[in-house]
Coordinates of C-alpha atoms and ligand atoms in Angstrom, one line a residue:
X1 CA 112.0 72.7 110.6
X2 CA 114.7 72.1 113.5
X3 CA 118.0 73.3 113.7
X4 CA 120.5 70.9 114.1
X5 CA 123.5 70.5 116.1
X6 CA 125.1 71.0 112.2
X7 CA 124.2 74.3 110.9
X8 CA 121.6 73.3 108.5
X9 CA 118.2 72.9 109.5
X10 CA 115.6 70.3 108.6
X11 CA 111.4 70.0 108.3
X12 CA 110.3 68.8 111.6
X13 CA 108.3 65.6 109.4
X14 CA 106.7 65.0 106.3
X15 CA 103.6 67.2 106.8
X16 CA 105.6 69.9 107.6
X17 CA 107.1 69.6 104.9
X18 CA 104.2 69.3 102.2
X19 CA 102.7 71.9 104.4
X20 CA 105.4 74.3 103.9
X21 CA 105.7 73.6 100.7
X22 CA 102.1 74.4 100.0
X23 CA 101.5 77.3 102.2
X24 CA 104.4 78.7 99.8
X25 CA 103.0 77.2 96.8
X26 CA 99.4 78.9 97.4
X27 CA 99.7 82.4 97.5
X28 CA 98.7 85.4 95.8
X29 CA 99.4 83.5 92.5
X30 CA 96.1 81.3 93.5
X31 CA 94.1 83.6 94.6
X32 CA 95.0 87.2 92.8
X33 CA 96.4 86.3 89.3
X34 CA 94.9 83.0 88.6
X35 CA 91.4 84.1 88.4
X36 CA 92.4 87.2 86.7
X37 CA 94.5 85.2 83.9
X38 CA 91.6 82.9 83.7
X39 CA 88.9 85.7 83.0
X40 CA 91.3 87.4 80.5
X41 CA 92.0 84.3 78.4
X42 CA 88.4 83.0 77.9
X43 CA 87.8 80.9 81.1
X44 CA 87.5 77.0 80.6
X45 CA 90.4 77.4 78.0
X46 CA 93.1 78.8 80.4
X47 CA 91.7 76.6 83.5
X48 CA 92.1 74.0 81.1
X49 CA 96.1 74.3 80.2
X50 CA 97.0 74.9 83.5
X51 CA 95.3 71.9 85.1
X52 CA 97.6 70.4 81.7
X53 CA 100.4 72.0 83.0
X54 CA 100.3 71.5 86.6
X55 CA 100.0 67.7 86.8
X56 CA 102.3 67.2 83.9
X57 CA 105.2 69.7 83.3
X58 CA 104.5 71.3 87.1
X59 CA 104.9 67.8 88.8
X60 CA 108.0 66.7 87.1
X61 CA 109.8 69.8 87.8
X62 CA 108.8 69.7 91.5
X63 CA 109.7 66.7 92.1
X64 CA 112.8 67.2 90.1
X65 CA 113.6 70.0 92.3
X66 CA 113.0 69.0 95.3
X67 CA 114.8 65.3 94.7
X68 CA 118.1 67.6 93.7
X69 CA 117.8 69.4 96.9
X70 CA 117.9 66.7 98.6
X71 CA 120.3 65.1 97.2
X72 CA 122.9 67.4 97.2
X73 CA 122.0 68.8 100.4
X74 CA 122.4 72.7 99.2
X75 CA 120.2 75.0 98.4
X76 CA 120.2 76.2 94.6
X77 CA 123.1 77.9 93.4
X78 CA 124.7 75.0 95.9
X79 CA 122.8 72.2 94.3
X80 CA 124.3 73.1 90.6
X81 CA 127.3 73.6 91.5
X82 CA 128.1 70.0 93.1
X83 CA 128.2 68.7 89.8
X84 CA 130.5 70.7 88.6
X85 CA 131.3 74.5 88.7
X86 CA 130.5 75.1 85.6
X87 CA 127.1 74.5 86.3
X88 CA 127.3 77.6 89.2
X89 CA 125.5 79.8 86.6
X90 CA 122.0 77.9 86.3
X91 CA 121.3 78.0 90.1
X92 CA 122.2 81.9 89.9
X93 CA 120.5 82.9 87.3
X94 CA 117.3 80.8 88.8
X95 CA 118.2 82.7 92.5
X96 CA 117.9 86.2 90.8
X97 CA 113.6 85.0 90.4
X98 CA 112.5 85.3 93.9
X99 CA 114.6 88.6 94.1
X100 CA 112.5 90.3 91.2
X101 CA 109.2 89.0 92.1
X102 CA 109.6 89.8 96.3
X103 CA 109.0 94.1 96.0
X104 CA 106.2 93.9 93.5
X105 CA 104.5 90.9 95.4
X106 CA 104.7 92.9 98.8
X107 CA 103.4 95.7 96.6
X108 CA 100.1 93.7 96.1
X109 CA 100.2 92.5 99.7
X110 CA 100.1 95.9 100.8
X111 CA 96.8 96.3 98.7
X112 CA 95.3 94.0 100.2
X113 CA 95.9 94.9 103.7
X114 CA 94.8 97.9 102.7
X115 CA 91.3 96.4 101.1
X116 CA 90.6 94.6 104.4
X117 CA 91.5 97.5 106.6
X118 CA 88.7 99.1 103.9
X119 CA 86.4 96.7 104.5
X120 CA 87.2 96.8 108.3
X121 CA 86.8 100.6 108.5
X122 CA 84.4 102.4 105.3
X123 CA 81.3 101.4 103.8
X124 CA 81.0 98.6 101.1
X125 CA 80.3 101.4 98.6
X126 CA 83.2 103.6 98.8
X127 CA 85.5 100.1 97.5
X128 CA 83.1 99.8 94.9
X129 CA 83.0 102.6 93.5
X130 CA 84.2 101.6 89.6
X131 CA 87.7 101.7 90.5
X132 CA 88.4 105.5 91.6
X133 CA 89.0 104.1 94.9
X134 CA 91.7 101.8 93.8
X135 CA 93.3 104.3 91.5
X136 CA 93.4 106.6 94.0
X137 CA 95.1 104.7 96.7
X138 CA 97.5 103.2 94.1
X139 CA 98.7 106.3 93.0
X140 CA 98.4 108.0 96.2
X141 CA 102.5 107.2 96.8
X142 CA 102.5 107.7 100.3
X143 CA 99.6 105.7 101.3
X144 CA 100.2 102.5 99.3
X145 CA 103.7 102.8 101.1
X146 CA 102.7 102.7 104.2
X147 CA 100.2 99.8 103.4
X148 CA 102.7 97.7 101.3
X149 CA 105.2 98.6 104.6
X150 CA 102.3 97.1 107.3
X151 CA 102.5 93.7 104.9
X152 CA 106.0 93.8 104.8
X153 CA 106.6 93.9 108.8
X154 CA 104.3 91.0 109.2
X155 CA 106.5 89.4 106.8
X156 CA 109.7 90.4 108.1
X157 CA 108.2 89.6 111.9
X158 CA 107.5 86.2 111.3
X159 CA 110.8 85.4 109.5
X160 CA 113.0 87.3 112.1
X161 CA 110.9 83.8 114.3
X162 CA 112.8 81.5 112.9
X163 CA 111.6 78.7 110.7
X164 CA 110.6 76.5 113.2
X165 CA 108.8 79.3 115.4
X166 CA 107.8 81.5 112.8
X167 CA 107.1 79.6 109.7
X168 CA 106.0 76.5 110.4
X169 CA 103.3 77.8 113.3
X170 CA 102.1 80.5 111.0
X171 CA 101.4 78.0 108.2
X172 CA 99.9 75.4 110.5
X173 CA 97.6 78.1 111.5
X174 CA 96.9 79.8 108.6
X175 CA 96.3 76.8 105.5
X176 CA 93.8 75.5 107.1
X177 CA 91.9 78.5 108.1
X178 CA 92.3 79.6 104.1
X179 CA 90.9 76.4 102.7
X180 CA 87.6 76.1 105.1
X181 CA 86.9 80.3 104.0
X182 CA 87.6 79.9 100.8
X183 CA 85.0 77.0 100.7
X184 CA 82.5 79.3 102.1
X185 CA 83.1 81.5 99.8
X186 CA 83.1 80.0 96.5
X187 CA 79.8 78.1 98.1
X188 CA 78.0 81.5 98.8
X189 CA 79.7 83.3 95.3
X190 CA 77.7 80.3 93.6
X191 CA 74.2 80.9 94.9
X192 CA 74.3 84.4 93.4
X193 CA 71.9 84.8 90.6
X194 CA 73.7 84.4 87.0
X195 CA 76.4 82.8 88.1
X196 CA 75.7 79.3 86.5
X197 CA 76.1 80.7 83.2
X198 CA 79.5 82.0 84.7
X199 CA 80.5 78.6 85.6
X200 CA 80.0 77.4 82.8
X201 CA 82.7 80.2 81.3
X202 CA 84.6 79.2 83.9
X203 CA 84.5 75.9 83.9
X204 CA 84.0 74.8 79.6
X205 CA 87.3 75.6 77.6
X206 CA 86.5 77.2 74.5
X207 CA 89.1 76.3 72.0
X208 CA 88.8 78.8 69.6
X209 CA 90.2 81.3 72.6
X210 CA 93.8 78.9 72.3
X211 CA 96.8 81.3 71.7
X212 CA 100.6 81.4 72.4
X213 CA 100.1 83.9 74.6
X214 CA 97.6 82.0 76.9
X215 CA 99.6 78.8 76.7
X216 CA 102.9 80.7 77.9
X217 CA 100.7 82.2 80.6
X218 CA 99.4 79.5 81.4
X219 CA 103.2 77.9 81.7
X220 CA 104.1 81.3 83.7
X221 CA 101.4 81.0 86.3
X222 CA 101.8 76.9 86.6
X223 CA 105.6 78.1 87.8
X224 CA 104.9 81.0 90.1
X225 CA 101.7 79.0 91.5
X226 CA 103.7 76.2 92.4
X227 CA 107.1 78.0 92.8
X228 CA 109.0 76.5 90.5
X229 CA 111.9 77.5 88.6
X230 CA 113.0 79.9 91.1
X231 CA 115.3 77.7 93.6
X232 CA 113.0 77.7 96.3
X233 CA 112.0 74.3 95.9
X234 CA 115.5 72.9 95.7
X235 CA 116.1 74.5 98.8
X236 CA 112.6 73.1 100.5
X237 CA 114.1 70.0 99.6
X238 CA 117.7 70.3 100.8
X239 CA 116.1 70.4 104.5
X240 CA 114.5 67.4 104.0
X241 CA 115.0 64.2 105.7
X242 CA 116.2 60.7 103.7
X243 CA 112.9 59.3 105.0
X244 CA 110.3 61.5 103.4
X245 CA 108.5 60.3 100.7
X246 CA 109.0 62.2 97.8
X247 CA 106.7 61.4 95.3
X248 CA 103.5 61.5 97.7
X249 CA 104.6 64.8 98.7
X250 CA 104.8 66.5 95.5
X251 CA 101.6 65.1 94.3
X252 CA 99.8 66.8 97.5
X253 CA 101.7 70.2 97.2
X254 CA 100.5 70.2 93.3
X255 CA 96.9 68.8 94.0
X256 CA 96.7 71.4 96.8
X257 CA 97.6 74.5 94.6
X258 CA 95.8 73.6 92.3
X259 CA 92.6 73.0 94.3
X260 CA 93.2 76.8 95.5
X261 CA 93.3 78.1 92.2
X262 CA 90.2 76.1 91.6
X263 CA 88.7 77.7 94.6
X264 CA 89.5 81.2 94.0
X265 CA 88.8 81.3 90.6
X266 CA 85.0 80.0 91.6
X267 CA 84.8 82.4 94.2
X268 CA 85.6 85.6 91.7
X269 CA 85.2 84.0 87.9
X270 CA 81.4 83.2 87.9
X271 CA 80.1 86.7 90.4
X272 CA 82.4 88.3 88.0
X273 CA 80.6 87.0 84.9
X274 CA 77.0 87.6 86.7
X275 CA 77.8 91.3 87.3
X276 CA 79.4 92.0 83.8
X277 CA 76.8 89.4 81.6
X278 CA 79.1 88.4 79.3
X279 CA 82.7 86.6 79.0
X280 CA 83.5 89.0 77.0
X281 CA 83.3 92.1 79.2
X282 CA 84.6 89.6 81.4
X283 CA 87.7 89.3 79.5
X284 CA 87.8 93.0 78.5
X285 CA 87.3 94.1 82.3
X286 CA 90.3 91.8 83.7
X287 CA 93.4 92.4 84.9
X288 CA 95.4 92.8 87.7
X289 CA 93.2 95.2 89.1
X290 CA 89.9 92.2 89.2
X291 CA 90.2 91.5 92.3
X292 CA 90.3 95.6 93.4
X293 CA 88.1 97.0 91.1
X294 CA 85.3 94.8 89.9
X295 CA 85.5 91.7 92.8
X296 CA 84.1 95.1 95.5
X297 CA 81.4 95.7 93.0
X298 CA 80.7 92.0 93.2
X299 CA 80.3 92.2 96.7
X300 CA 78.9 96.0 96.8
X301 CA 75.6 93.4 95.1
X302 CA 75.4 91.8 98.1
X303 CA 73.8 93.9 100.0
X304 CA 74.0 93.4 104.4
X305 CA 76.5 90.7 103.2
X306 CA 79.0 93.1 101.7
X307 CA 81.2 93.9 104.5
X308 CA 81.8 90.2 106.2
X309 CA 82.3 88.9 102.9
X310 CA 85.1 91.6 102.1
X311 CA 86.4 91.0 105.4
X312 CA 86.5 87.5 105.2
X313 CA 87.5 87.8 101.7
X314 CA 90.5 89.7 101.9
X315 CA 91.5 88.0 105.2
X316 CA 91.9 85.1 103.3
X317 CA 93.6 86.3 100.8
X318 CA 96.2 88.4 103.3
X319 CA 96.9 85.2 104.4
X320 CA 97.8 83.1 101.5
X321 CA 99.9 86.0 100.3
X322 CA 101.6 86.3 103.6
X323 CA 102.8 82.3 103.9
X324 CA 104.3 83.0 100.2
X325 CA 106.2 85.8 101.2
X326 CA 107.5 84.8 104.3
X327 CA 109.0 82.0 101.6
X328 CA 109.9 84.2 99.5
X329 CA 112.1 86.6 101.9
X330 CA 113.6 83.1 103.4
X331 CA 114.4 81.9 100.1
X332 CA 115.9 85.3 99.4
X333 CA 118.0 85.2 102.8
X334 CA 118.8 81.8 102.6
X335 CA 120.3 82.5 99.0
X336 CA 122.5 85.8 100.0
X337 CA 123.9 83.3 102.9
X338 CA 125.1 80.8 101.6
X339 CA 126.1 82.8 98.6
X340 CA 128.3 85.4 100.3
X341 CA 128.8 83.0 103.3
X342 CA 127.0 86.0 105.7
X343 CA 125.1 84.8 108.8
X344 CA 121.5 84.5 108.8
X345 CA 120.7 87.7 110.6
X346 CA 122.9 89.8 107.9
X347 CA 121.4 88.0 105.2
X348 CA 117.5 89.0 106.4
X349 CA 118.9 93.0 107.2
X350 CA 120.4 92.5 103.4
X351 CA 116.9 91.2 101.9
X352 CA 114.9 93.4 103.7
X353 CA 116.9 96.6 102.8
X354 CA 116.3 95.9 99.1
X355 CA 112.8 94.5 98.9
X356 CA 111.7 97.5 100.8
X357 CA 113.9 99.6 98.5
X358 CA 112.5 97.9 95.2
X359 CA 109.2 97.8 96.8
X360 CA 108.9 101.4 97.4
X361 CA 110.6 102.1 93.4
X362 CA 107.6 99.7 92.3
X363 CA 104.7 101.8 93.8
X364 CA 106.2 105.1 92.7
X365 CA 105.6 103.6 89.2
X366 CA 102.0 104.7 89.9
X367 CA 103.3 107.7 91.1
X368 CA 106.1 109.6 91.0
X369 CA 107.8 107.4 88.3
X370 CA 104.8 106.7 86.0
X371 CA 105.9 108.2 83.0
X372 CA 108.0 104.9 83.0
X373 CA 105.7 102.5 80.9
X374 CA 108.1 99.4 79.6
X375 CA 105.2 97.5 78.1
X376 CA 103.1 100.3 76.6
X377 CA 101.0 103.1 76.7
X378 CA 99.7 102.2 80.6
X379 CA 101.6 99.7 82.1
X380 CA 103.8 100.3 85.1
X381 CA 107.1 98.9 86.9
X382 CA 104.9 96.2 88.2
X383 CA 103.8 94.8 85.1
X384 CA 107.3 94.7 83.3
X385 CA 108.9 92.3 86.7
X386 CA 106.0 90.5 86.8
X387 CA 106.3 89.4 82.9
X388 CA 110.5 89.5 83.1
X389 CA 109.8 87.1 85.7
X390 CA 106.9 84.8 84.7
X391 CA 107.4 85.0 80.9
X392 CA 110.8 85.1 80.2
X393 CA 112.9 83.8 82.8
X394 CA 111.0 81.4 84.5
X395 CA 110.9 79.3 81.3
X396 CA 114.5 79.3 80.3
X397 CA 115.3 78.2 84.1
X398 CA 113.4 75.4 83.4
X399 CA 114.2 75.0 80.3
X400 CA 118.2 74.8 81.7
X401 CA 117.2 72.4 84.6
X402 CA 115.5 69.7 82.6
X403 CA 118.6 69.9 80.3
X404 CA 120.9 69.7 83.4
X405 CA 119.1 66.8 84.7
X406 CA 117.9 65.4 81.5
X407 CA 121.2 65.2 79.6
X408 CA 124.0 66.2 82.2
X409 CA 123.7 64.6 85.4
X410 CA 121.3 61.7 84.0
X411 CA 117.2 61.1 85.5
X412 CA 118.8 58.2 86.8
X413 CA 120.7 60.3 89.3
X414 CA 117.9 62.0 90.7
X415 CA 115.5 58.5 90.3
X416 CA 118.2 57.1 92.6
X417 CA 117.4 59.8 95.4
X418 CA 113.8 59.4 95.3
X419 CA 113.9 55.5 95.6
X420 CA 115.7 56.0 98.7
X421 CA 112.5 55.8 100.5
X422 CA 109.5 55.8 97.9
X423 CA 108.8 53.4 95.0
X424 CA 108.7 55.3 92.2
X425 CA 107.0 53.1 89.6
X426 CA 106.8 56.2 86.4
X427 CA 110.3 56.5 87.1
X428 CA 110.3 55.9 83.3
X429 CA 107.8 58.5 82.2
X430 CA 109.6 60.5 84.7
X431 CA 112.5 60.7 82.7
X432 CA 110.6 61.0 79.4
X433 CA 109.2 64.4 80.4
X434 CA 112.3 65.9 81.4
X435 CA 114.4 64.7 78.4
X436 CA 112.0 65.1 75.8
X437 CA 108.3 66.5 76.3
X438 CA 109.4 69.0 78.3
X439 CA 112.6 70.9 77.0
X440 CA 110.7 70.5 73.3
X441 CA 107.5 72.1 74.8
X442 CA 109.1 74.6 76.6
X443 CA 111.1 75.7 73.5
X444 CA 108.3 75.5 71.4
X445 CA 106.6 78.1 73.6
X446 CA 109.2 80.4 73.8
X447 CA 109.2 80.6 70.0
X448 CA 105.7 80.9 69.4
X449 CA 105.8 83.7 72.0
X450 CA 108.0 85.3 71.0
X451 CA 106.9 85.2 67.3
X452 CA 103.6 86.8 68.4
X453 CA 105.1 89.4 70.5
X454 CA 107.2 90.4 67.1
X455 CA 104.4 90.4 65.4
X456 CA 105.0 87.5 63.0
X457 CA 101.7 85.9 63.3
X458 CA 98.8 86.5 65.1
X459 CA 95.9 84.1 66.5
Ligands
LIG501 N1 103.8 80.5 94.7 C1 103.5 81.8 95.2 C2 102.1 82.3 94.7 O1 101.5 81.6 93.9 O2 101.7 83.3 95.2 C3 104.5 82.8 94.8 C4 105.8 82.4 95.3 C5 106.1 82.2 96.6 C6 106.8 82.3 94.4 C7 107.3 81.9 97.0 C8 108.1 81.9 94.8 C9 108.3 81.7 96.2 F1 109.5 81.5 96.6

């Protein structure tokens, strides 16, 4: 992006855009909790929904987003509010996402800089080690401090750039570096003994493993992958130029995500399945901690391989999660700026006072503060943001958005903007999907999911 003479900035072309887009698209959602969601619910089955998901539900509301961005020139809160003020409350309750999910996604960041400074400085086997390691660091308090604090100066560093210096140059750098290891990766993960019979997990959806609570996961992760429902895409598109075609853009921001997610899960789903022998201690085994506890054992297999895999590994993955954060603290500034009209150097000072706040509150919960355990005998501080956010209210904000659009402001608003300079020829589905298929699916999930978590029914 360039600053302009006026004080909002725009993307310095189309790729920059798509690649900006992207580089905050794939993230630690691609690579940390996509293969994990896909090994807990059965494989083929969950790769399955979201692929569903992504290219139908995911790539209307992108390009819904970004189109109202556009249009209205403002970033989200902004963006509602031009049609009315009434309106004010959907773009703030979908500006209070990024702010819940910034500390706990710095929290993981900070483990894994701390895996790769591992891998940089130990032995293969002391990470592999069935997960003492891991539990040790995380609920070391002062330690995974300092290592989420090391992620979250990179972060801040590159941001305090500028867009233009910071952002853009770091993602131009950094994508294509991620996609060419990542290849490498899932190529060599592949040629491991066992693993075809965890491709075929991995790769064959099993529909006896369908359940509300893998759709709405599935829903969840299809809107953090591709950062949806969350403002950040409305405000990508407000710094877009008239020219940029819209619907060609969206297509390669989803197609790109979702070729990550692709990538990492066939880089940790199949050596995952060959070290554990069956899905179902896949399944059983998964979690958040896959990629800490089992993925080093995986590795630890190797051999003379181990440590330049888990350097390169966790490289990779540092960087994906770092080109989403740096989005997600922009998105966060950008939001307390043009909300409480502060300058753009307040508004970073404010945003990085209270993720590193929040962050530090969220590692304590492994700490110091883990008697707190909102979901259940075991869970932490982590896990109750990362559901508030990916369960509950990314849904609803989408839910409200394709009603705005769908019934308030008309499609034919937004199908106006994106003719401006593309031909949109499923203008007409277009509008389908966010009057109908998805406001009805989206409520139908929320039921069913909710009906489960009460117990009403199980499947
Ligand atoms: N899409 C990112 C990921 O999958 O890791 C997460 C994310 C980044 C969400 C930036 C929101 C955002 F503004």
């Amino acid at each position: 992006m360039s600053e302009t003479t006026k004080s909002r900035a725009t993307w310095s072309g189309k790729l920059a855009f798509v690649l900006s887009a992207a580089a905050s698209a794939v993230g630690l959602g691609s690579m940390w909790r996509f293969p994990y969601l896909a090994a807990k619910y059965g494989g083929g089955m969950f790769l399955f929904m979201y692929l569903v998901f992504v290219f139908t539900i995911g790539l209307a509301l992108l390009l819904l987003e970004t189109s109202l961005g556009r249009k209205t020139g403002q970033s989200c809160i902004g963006a509602f509010k031009a049609f009315g003020k009434k309106y004010a409350f959907i773009g703030i309750f979908m500006s209070a996402v990024p702010f819940i999910i910034v500390p706990y996604y710095c929290v993981i960041g900070g483990w894994v800089t701390k895996y790769l400074f591992g891998y940089i400085v130990t032995a293969p086997e002391v990470l592999a080690d069935g997960g003492n390691y891991f539990s040790g660091f995380i609920t070391s308090g002062a330690e995974s401090i300092i290592f989420m604090l090391i992620f979250m100066v990179l972060t801040y560093f590159i941001v305090a750039l500028g867009v233009n210096k910071g952002i853009e140059k770091a993602n131009l750098i950094m994508m294509p570096a991620l996609i060419v290891m990542a290849v490498a990766v899932a190529i060599y993960a592949l040629t491991l003994p066992g693993a075809m019979d965890g491709l075929a997990y991995y790769l064959i959806p099993d529909f006896s493993k369908f359940s509300p609570e893998l759709v709405i996961s599935a829903l969840g992760q299809t809107f953090f992958t591709l950062s949806l429902a969350m403002g950040i895409m409305v405000t990508y598109g407000s710094y877009l130029q008239k020219s940029t075609k819209l619907t060609s853009s969206v297509s390669q921001i989803a197609g790109t995500t979702f070729a990550v997610s692709l990538l990492a899960g066939l880089m940790i789903v199949p050596a995952t399945f060959a070290a554990l022998g069956s899905g179902d201690a896949v399944a059983q085994n998964s979690g958040p901690s896959l990629m800490f506890i089992i993925l080093p054992q995986v590795f630890e297999n190797l051999g003379g391989a181990a440590t330049i895999i888990g350097v390169v590994f966790f490289v990779l993955v540092l960087f994906a999660a770092l080109t989403s954060s740096l989005s997600l603290v922009e998105t966060c500034t950008s939001i307390i700026s043009d909300g409480a009209g502060w300058s753009r150097k307040r508004s970073l000072v404010a945003t990085i006072v209270f993720v590193t706040i929040m962050g530090v509150v969220v590692n304590l919960g492994y700490s110091s503060l883990s008697f707190i355990q909102p979901m259940g005998e075991g869970s932490s501080i982590l896990d109750l943001l990362d559901f508030i956010s990916n369960s509950v209210m990314m849904p609803i904000a989408a839910l409200l958005t394709c009603v705005f659009v769908g019934w308030i402001i008309k499609p034919q608003t937004l199908i106006d903007e994106v003719r401006v300079s593309a031909r949109f020829r499923l203008a007409n589905v277009w509008s389908v999907v966010i009057k109908y298929i998805a406001p009805v699916v989206l409520v139908i999930i929320l039921i069913a999911y909710v009906a489960q978590a009460m117990g009403l029914f199980s499947m």
